[in-house]
Short mmCIF file of C-alpha atoms in Angstrom, two decimals:
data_model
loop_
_atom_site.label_atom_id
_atom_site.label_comp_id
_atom_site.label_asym_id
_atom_site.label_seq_id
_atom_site.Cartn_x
_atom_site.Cartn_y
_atom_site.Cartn_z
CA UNK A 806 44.86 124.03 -170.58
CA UNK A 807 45.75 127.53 -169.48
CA UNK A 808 45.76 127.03 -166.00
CA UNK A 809 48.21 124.12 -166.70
CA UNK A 810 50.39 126.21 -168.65
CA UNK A 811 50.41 129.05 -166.35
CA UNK A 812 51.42 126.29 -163.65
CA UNK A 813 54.22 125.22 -165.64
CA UNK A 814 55.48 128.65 -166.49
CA UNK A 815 55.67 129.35 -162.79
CA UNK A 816 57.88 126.14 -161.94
CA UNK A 817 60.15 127.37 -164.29
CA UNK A 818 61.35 129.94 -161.54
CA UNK A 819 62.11 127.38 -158.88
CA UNK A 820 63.91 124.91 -161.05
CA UNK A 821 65.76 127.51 -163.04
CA UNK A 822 66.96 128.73 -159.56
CA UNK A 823 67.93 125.58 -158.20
CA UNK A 824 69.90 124.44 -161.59
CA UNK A 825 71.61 127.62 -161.02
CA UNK A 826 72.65 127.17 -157.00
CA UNK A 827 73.58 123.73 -157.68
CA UNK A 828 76.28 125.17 -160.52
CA UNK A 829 77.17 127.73 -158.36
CA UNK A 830 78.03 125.68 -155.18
CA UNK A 831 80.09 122.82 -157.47
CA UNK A 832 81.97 125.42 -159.29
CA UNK A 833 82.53 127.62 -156.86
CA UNK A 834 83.99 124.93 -154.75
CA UNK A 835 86.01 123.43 -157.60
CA UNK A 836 90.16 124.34 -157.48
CA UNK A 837 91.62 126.90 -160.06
CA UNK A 838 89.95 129.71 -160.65
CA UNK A 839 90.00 132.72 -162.44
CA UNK A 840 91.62 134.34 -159.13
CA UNK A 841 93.95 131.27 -158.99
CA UNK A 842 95.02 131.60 -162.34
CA UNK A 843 95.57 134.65 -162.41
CA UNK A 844 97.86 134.38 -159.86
CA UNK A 845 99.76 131.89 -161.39
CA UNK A 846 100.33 133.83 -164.53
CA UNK A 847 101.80 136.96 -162.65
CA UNK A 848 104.14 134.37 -160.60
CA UNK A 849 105.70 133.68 -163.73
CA UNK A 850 106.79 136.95 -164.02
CA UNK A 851 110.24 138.46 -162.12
CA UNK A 852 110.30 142.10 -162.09
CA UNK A 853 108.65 142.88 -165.06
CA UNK A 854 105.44 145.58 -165.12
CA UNK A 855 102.29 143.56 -166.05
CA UNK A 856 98.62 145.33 -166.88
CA UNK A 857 95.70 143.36 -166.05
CA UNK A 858 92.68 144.45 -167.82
CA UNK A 859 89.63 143.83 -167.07
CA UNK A 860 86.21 145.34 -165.07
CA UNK A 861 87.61 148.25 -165.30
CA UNK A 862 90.77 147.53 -163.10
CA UNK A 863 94.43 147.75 -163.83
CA UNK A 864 97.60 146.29 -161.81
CA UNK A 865 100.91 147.18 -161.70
CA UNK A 866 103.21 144.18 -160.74
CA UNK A 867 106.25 146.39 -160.39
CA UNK A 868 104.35 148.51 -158.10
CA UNK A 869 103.43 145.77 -155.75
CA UNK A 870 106.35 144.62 -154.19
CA UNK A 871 106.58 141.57 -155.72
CA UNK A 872 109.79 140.02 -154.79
CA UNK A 873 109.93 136.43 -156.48
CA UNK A 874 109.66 133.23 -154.32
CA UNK A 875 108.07 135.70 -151.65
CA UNK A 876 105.25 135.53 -153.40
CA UNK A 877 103.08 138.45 -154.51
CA UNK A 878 101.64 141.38 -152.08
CA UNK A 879 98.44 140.70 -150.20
CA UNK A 880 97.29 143.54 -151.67
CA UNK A 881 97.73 142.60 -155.44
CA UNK A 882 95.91 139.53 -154.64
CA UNK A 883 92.94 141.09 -152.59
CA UNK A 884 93.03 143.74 -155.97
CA UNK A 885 92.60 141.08 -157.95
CA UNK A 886 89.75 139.21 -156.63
CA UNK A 887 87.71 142.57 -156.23
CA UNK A 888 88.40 142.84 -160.12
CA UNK A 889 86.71 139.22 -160.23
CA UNK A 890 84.08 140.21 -158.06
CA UNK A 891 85.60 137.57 -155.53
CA UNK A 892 85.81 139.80 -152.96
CA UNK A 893 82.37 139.10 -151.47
CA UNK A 894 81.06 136.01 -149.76
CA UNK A 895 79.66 133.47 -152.24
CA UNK A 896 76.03 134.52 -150.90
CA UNK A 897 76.20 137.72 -152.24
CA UNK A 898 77.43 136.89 -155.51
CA UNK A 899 75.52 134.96 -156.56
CA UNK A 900 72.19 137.37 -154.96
CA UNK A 901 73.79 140.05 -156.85
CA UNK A 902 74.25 137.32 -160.25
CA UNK A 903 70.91 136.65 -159.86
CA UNK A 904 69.52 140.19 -159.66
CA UNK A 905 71.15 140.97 -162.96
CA UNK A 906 69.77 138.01 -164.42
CA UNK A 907 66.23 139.15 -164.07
CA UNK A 908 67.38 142.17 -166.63
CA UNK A 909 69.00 139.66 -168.90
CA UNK A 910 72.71 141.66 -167.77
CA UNK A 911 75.14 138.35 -167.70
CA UNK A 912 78.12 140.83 -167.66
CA UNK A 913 81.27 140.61 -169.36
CA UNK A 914 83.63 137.60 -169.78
CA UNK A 915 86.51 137.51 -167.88
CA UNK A 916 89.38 136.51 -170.56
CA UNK A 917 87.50 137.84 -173.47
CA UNK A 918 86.66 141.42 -174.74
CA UNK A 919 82.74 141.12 -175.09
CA UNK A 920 79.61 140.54 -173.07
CA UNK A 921 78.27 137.38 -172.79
CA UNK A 922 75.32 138.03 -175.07
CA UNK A 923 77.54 139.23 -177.95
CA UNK A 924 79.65 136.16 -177.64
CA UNK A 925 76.69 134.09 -177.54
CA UNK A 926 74.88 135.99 -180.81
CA UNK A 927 78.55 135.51 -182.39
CA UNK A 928 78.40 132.28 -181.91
CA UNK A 929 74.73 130.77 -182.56
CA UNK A 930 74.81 130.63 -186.23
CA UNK A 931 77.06 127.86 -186.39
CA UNK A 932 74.64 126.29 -183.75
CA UNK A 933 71.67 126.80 -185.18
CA UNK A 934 73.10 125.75 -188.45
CA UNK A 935 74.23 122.28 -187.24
CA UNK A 936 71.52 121.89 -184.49
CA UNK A 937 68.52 122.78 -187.09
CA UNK A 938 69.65 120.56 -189.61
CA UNK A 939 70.55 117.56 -188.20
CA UNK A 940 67.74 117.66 -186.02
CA UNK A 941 65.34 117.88 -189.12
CA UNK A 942 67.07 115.14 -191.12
CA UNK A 943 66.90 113.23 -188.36
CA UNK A 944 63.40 113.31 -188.34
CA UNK A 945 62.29 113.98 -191.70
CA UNK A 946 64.61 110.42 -192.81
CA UNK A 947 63.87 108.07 -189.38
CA UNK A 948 60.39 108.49 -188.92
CA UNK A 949 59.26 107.32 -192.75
CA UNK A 950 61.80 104.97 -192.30
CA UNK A 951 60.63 103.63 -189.07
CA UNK A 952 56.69 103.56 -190.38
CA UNK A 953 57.88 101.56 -193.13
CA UNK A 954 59.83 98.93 -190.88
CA UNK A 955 56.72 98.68 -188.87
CA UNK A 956 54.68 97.66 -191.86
CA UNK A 957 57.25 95.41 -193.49
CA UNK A 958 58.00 93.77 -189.64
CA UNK A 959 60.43 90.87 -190.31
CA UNK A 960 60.51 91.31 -194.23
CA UNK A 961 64.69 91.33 -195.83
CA UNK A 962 64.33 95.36 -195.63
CA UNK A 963 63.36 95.12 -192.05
CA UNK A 964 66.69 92.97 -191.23
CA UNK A 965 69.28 95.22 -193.48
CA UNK A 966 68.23 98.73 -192.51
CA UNK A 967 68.03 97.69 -188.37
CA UNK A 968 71.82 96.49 -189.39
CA UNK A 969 72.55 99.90 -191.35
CA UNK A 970 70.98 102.21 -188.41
CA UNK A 971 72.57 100.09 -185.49
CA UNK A 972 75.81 99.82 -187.18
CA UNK A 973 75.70 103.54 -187.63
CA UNK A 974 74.21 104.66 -183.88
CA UNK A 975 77.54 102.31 -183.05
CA UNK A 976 80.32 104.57 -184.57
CA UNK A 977 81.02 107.77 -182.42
CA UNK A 978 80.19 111.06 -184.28
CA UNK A 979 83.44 112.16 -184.07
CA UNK A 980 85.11 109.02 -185.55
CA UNK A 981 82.97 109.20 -188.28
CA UNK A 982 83.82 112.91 -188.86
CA UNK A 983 87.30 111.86 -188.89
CA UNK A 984 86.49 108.85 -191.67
CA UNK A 985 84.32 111.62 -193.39
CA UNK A 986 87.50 113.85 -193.70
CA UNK A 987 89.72 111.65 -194.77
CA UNK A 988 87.44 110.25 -197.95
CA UNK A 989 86.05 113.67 -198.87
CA UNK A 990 87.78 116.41 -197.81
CA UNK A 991 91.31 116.24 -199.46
CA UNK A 992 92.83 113.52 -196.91
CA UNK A 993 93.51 110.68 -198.96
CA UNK A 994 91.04 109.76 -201.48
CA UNK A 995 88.13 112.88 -202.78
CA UNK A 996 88.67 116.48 -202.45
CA UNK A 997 84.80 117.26 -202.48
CA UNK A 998 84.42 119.60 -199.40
CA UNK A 999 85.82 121.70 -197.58
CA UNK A 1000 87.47 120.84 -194.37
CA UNK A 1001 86.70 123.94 -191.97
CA UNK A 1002 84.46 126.69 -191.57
CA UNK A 1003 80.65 127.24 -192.23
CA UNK A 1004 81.17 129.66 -195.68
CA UNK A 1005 84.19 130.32 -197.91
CA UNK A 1006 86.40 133.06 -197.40
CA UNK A 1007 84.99 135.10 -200.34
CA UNK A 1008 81.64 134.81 -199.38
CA UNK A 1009 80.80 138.54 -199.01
CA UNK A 1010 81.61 139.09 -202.96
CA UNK A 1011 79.46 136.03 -203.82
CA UNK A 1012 75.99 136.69 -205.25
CA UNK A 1013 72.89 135.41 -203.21
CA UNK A 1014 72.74 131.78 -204.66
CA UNK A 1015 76.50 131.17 -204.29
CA UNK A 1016 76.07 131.80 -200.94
CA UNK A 1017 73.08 129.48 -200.68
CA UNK A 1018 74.86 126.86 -202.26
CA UNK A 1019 78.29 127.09 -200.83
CA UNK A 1020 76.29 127.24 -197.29
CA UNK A 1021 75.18 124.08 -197.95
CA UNK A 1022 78.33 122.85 -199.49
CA UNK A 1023 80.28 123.49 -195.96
CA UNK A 1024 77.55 121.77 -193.90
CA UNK A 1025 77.44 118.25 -195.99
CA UNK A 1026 79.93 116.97 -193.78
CA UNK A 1027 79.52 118.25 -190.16
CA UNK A 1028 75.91 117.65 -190.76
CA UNK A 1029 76.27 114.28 -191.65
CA UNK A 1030 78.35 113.45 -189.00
CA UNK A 1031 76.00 114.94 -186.64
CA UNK A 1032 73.05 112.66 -188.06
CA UNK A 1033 74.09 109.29 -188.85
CA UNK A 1034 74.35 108.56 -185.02
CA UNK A 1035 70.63 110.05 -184.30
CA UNK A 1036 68.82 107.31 -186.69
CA UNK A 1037 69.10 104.37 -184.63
CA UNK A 1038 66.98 105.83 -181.46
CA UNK A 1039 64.07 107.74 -183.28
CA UNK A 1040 63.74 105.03 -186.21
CA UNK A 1041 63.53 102.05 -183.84
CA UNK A 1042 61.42 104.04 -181.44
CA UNK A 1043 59.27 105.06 -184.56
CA UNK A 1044 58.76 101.50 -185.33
CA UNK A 1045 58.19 99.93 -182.39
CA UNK A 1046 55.54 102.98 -181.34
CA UNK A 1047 53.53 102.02 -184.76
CA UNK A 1048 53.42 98.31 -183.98
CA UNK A 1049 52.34 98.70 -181.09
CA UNK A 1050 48.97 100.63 -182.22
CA UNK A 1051 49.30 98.26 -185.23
CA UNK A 1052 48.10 95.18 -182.89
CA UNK A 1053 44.94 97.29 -181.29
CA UNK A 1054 41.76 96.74 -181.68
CA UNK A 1055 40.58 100.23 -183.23
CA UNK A 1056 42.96 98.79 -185.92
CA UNK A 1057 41.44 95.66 -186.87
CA UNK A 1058 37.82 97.82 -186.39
CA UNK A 1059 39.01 100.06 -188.91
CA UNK A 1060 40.29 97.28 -191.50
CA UNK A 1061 36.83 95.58 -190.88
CA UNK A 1062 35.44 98.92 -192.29
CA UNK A 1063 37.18 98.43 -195.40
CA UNK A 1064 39.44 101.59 -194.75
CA UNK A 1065 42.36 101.51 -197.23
CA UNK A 1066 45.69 100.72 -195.67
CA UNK A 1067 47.12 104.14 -196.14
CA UNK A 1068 44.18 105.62 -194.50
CA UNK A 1069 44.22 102.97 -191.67
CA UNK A 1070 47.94 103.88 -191.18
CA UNK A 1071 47.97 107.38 -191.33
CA UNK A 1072 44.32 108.46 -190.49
CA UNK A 1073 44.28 106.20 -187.42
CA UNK A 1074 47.03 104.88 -186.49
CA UNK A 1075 49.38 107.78 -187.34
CA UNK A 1076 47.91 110.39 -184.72
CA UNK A 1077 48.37 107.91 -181.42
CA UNK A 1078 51.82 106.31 -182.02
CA UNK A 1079 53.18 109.76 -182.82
CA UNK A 1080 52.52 111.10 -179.45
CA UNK A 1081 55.74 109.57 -177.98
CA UNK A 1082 57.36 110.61 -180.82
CA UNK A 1083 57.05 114.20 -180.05
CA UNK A 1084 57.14 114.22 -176.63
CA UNK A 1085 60.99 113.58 -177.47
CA UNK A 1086 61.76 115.92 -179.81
CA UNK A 1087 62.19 119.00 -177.50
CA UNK A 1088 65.29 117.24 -175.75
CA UNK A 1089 66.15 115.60 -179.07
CA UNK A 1090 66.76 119.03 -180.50
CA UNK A 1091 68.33 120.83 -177.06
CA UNK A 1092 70.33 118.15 -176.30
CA UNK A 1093 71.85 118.71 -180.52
CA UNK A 1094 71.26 121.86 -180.39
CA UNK A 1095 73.64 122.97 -177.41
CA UNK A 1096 75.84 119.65 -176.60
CA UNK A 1097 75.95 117.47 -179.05
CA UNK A 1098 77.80 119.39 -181.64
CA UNK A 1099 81.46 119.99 -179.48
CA UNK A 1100 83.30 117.58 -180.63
CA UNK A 1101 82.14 118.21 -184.34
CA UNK A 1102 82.68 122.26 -184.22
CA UNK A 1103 86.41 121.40 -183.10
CA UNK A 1104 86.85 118.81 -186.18
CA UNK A 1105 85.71 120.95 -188.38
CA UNK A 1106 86.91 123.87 -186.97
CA UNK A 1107 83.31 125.77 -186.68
CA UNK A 1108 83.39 128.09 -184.18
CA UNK A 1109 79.97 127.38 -182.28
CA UNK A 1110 78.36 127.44 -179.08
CA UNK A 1111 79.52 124.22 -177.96
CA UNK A 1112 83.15 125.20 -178.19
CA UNK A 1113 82.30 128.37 -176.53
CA UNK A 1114 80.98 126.58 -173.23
CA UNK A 1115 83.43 123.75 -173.09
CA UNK A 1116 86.60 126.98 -172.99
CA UNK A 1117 84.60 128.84 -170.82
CA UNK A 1118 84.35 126.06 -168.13
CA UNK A 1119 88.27 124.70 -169.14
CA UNK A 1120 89.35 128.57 -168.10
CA UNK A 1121 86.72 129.12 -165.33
CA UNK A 1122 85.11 131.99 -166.81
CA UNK A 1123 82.10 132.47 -164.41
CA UNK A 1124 80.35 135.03 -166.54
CA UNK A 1125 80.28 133.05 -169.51
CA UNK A 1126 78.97 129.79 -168.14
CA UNK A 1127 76.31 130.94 -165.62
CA UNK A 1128 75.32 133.16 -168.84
CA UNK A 1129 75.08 130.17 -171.20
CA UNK A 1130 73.65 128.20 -168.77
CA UNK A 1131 70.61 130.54 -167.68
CA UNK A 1132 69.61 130.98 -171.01
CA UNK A 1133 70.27 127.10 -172.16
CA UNK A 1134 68.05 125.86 -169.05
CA UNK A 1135 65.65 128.53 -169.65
CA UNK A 1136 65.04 127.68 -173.44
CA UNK A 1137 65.13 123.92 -172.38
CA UNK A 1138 62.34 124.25 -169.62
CA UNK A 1139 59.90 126.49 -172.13
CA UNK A 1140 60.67 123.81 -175.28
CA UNK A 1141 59.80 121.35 -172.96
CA UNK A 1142 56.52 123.09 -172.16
CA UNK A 1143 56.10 123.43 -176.10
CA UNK A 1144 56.42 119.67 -176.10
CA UNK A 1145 53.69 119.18 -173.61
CA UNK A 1146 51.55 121.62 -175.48
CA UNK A 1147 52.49 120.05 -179.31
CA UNK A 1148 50.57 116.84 -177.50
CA UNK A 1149 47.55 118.09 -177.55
CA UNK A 1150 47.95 119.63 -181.40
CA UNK A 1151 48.32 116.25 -182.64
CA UNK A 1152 45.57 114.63 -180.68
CA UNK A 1153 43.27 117.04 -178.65
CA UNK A 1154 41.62 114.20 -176.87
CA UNK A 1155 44.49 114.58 -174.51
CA UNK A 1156 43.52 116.97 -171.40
CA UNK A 1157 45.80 117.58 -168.92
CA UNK A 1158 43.63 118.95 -166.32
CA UNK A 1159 41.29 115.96 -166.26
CA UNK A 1160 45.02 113.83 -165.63
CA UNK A 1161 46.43 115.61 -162.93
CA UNK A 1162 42.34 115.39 -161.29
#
């Protein structure tokens, strides 16, 4: 097992490296840039002195030359991508993006005041907040709830809850934020929640369990947007995975024993249908934890990491989303390996040396 984890740690390097070249050749090639848009902005001036800030660098437009439809000075523009760091060939940049990577430097960002990694720790709460718990109601609701489907296959409760999940996996997270809004949050019916934000805005002067519960109070609805729409997959996969090891032999062996059902279900049977089960939750919770949640931070106005990325790549800022997406792949690739290596917690008959031999 540790040679296969060792193995595993070192493909991290190649794929992280070719996730990252990939980016880098489809957004470097892609039209407006930070360069471009720069530009733009200072065409809009006529005559008037303009500071750019940033790396360090500063730019007088009134200084340059610039003479309206003549566009601006060759040497504005070649300032301006060396403030941009566009004034070496791609190969270099992204050697030189690279190197600093190793030291976990991701820079600054190019339209905001702040590193990358202060942007990124300013924004995780509200991530981890929505990714966490959605991703543990998910589970903690749709996998008793799928066990219980597989033992009551084809009963009335069978029928109405594959109707309530598939109804629900049907309506768009964001719709059903919208809906949630509306009937709770002061639209047109209840005023029970709040409509934006993760606390209140006198949360400092609140004592420790005020803060707990008006938390809580904030995430009801974001939350539950987030998690209505992740029952269908889990609880039918859940199901299915049980009856399956329902029908085996070792089973009907067990039964013949005269095992009690509970014991049968969740001394035997328990152990090998969850296997599948966990192999998905690593990209369950990644793909929550860092995507899933956009839309919802905008509804709600929750100021996350999802929001961050999606303005980041709208306004080309380079720093920002090679920084996010280093750290996002890397995190992805070692949960991954966390999922591999949660297999053989729940059953250690599994060996992965003696499958790859």
């Amino acid at each position: 097992m540790l040679a296969y984890i060792i193995r595993r740690l070192l493909l991290i390097i190649p794929t992280l490296l070719g996730i990252l070249l990939l980016n880098f050749v489809i957004i470097q090639a892609a039209p407006g840039g930070p360069v471009e848009q720069m530009i733009a902005k200072l065409e809009g001036f006529d005559g008037a002195t303009s500071r750019i800030s940033g790396g360090g660098a500063e730019v007088s437009v009134a200084g340059s030359n610039y003479r309206g439809a003549q566009g601006l000075d060759p040497e504005l523009i070649a300032e301006i991508e060396k403030m941009y760091g566009f004034d070496k060939p791609p190969v270099e940049r992204f050697w030189i993006m690279l190197v600093n990577y190793l030291h976990f430097d991701f820079g600054d960002s190019f339209f905001r005041d702040a590193s990358v990694i202060s942007l990124i720790e300013e924004k995780m709460p509200v991530s981890i907040s929505l990714g966490l718990w959605s991703t543990l109601l998910t589970y903690l609701i749709s996998i008793p709830l799928g066990i219980r489907k597989a033992v009551h296959h084809g009963s009335p409760f069978d029928v109405w809850s594959s109707t309530a999940v598939i109804v629900g996996y049907a309506i768009p997270g964001f719709l059903l934020a919208i809906m949630l809004i509306v009937v709770f949050a002061g639209g047109s019916y209840l005023d029970w929640f709040p409509l934006r934000g993760l606390t209140s805005n006198h949360f400092e002067e609140m004592t420790l369990g005020q803060q707990i519960v008006d938390y809580l109070w904030h995430l009801v609805l974001p939350v539950t947007a987030l998690t209505i729409s992740g029952f269908a997959t889990l609880t039918l996969l859940t199901k299915n995975s049980f009856l399956d090891e329902i029908n085996k032999q070792y089973v009907v062996t067990a039964r013949a024993k005269g095992l009690t059902e509970n014991r049968v279900l969740y001394g035997h049977v328990f152990r090998n249908a969850m296997l599948i089960i966990v192999a998905g939750f690593p990209a369950a919770f990644v793909g929550v934890f860092f995507t899933g949640s956009l839309l919802i931070e905008v509804i709600f106005s929750l100021d996350g990491l999802g929001l961050l990325s999606f303005e980041a790549a709208l306004n080309r800022d380079y720093p920002v989303v090679f920084g996010t997406l280093f750290i996002f792949t890397l995190l992805g690739l070692i949960v991954k390996l966390i999922g591999d290596i949660t297999y053989t917690l729940v059953d250690p008959r599994i060996d992965f040396e003696s499958r790859e031999g």
